[in-house]
PDB file of C-alpha atoms in Angstrom:
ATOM      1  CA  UNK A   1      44.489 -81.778-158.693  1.00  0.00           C
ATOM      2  CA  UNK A   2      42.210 -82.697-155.598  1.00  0.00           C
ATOM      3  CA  UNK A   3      40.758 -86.132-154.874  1.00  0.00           C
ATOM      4  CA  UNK A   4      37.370 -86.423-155.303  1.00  0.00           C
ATOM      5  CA  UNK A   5      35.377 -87.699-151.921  1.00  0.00           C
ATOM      6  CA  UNK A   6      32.247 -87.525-150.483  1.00  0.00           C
ATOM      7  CA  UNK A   7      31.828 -83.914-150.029  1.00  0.00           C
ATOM      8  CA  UNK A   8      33.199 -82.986-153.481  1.00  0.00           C
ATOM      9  CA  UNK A   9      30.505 -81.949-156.285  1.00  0.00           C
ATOM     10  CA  UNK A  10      31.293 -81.733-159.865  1.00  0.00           C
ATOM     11  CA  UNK A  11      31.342 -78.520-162.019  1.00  0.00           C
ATOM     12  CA  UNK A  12      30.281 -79.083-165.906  1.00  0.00           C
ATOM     13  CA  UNK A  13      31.548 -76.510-167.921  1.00  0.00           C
ATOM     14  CA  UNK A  14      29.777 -76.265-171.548  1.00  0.00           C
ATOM     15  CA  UNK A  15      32.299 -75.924-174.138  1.00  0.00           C
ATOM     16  CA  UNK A  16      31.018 -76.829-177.687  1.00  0.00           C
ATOM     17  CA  UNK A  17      29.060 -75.116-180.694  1.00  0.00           C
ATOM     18  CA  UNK A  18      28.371 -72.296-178.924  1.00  0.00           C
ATOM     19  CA  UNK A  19      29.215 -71.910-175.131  1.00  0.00           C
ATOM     20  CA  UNK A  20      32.754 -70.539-174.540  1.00  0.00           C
ATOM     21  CA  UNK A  21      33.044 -69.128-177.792  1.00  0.00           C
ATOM     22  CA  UNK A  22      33.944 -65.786-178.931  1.00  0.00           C
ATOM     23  CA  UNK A  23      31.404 -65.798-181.835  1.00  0.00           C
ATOM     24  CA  UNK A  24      28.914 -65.568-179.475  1.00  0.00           C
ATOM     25  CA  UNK A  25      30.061 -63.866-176.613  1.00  0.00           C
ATOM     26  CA  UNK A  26      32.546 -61.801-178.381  1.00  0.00           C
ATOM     27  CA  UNK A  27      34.949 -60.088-175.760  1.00  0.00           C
ATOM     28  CA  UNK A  28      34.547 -62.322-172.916  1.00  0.00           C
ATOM     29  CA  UNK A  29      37.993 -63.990-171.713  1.00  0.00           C
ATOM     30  CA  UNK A  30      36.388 -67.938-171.605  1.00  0.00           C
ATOM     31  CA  UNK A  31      39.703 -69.341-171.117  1.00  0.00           C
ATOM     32  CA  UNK A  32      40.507 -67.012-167.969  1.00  0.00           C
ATOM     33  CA  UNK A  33      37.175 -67.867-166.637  1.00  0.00           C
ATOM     34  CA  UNK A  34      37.947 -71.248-167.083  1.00  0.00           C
ATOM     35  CA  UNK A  35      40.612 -71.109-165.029  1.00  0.00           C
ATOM     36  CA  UNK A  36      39.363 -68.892-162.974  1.00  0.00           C
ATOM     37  CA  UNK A  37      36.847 -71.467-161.798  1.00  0.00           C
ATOM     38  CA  UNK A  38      39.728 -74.359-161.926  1.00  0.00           C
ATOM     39  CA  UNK A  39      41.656 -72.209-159.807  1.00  0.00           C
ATOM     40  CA  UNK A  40      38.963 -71.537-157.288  1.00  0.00           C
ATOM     41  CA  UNK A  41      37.552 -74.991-157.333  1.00  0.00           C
ATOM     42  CA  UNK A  42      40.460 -77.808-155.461  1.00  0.00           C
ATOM     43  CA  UNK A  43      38.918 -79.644-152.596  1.00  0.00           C
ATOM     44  CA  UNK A  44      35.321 -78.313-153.269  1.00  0.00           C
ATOM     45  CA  UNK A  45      34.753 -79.283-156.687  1.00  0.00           C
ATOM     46  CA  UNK A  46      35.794 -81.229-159.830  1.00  0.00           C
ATOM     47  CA  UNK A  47      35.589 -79.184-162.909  1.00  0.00           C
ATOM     48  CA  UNK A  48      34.971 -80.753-166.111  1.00  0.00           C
ATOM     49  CA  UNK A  49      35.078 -79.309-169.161  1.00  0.00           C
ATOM     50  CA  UNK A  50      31.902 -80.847-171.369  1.00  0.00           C
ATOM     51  CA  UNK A  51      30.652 -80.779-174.926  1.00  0.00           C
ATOM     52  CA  UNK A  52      27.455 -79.367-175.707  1.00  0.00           C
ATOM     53  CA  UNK A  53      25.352 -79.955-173.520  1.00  0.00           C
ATOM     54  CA  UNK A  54      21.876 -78.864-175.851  1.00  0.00           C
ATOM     55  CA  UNK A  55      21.131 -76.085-173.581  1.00  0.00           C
ATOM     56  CA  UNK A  56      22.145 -73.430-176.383  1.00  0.00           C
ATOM     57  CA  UNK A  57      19.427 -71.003-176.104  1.00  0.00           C
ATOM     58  CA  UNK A  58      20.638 -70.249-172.475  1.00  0.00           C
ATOM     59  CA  UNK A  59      24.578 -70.157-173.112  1.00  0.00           C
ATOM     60  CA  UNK A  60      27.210 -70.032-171.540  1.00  0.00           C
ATOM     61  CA  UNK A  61      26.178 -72.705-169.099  1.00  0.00           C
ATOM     62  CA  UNK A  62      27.400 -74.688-166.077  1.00  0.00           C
ATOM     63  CA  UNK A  63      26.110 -77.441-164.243  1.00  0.00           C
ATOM     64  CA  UNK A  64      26.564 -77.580-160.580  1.00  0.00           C
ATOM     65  CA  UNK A  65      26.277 -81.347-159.512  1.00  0.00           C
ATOM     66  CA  UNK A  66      25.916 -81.863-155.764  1.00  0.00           C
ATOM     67  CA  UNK A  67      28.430 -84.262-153.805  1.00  0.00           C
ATOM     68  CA  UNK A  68      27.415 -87.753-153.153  1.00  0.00           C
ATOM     69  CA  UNK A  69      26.755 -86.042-149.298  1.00  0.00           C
ATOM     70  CA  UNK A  70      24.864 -82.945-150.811  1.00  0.00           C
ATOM     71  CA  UNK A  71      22.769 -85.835-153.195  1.00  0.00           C
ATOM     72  CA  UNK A  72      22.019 -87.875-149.912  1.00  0.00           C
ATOM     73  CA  UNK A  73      20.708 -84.468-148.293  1.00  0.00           C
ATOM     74  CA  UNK A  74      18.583 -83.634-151.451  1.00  0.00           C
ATOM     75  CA  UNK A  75      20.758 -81.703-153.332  1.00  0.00           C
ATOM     76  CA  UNK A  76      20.021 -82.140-157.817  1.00  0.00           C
ATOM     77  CA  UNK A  77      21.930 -80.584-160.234  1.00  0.00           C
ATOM     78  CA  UNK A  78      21.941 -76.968-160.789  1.00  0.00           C
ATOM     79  CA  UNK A  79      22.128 -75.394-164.150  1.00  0.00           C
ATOM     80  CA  UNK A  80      23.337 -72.206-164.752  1.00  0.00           C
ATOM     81  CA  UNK A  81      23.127 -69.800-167.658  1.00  0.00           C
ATOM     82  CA  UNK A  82      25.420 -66.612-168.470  1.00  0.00           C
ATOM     83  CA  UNK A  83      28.326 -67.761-166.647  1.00  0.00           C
ATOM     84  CA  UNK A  84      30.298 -64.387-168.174  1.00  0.00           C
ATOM     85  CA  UNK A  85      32.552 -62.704-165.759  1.00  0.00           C
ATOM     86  CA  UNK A  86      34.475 -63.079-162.818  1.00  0.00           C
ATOM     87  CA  UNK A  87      31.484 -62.083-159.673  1.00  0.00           C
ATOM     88  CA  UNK A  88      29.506 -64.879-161.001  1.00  0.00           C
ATOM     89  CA  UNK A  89      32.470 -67.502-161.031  1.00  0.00           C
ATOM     90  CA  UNK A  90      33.322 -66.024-157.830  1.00  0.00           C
ATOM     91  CA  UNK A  91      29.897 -66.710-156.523  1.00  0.00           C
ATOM     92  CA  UNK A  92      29.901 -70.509-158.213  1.00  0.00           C
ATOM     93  CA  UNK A  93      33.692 -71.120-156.078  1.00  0.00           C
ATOM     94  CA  UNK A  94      32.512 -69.651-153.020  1.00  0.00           C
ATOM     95  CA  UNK A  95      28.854 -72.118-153.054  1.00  0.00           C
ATOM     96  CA  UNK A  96      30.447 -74.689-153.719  1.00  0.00           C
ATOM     97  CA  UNK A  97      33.091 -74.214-150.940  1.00  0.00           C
ATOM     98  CA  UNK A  98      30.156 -73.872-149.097  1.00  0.00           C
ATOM     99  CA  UNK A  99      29.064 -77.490-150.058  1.00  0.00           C
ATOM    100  CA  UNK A 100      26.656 -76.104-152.868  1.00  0.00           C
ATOM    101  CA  UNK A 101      23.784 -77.856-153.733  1.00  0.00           C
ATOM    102  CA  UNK A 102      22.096 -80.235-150.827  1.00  0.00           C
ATOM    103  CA  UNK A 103      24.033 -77.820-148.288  1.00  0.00           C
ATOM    104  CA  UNK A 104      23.506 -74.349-149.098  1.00  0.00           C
ATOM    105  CA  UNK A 105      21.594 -72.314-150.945  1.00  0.00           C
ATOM    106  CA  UNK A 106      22.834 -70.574-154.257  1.00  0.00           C
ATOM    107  CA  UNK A 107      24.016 -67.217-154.109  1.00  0.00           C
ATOM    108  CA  UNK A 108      21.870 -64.429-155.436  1.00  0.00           C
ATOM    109  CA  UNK A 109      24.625 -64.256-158.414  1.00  0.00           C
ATOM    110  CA  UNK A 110      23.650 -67.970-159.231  1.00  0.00           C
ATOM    111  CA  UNK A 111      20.630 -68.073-158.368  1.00  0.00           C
ATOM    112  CA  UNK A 112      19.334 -65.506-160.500  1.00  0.00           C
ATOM    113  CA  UNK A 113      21.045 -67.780-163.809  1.00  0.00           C
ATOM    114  CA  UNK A 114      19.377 -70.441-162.336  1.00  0.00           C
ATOM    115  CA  UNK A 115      17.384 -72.808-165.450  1.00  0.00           C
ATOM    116  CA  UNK A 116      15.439 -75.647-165.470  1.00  0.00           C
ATOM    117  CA  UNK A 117      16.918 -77.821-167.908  1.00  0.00           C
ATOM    118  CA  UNK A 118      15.161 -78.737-171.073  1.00  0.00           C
ATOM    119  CA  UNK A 119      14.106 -83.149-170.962  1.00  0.00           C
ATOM    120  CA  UNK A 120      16.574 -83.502-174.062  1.00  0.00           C
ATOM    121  CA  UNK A 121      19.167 -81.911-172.050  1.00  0.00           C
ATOM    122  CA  UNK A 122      18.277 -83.850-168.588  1.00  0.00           C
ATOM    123  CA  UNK A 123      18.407 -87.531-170.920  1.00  0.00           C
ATOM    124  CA  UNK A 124      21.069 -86.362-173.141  1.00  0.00           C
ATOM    125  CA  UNK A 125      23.686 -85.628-170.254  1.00  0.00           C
ATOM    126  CA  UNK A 126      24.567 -88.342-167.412  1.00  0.00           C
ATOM    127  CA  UNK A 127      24.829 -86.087-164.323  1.00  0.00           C
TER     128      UNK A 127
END
């Protein structure tokens, strides 16, 4: 597990009533993705696994917080929808090696999954 410093941001993985399940994205290996991303993630980001975080309608979401360094250089958290196969955890592991938000741009892959969040969801979760 990597130490979290100045340049690491944090990746918030929905896991509750709906995201990661099988009943509603039957098929989909949400477990290897998981890891996938764990795997991908050491020294660029923390992954955290997270329970619902009232974003249902859009599923299968992650939110990419920037580092304190990416904050300071006006990166805010980006929250992603659809988060379903391996090219778009691929393209979350390679932004974020990239210094994600504050430091780079999304990807196309991300940035097309890209959401506003809802207010609820914004004062329900401490980012």
């Amino acid at each position: 597990m990597s130490r979290r410093n100045d340049t690491t941001c944090t990746i918030r993985v929905c896991r509750d009533c709906c995201c990661g399940t099988e009943r509603k994205h039957p098929g989909v290996d949400h477990d290897g993705l998981l890891a996938r991303l764990e795997d991908g993630a050491p020294g660029a980001a923390q992954v955290s696994v997270s329970n619902c975080l009232l974003a249902c309608d859009q599923s299968n979401v992650v939110v990419v917080v920037p580092s304190p360094s990416g904050r300071r250089a006006g990166g805010r958290p980006v929250w992603v929808r659809g988060v379903l196969d391996d090219a778009t955890v691929d393209a979350l592991v390679a932004w974020v090696r990239e210094g994600g938000p504050g430091w780079t741009d999304p990807p196309d892959q991300v940035a097309r999954r890209a959401f506003p969040p809802s207010g609820l969801s914004r004062d329900y979760v401490t980012l």
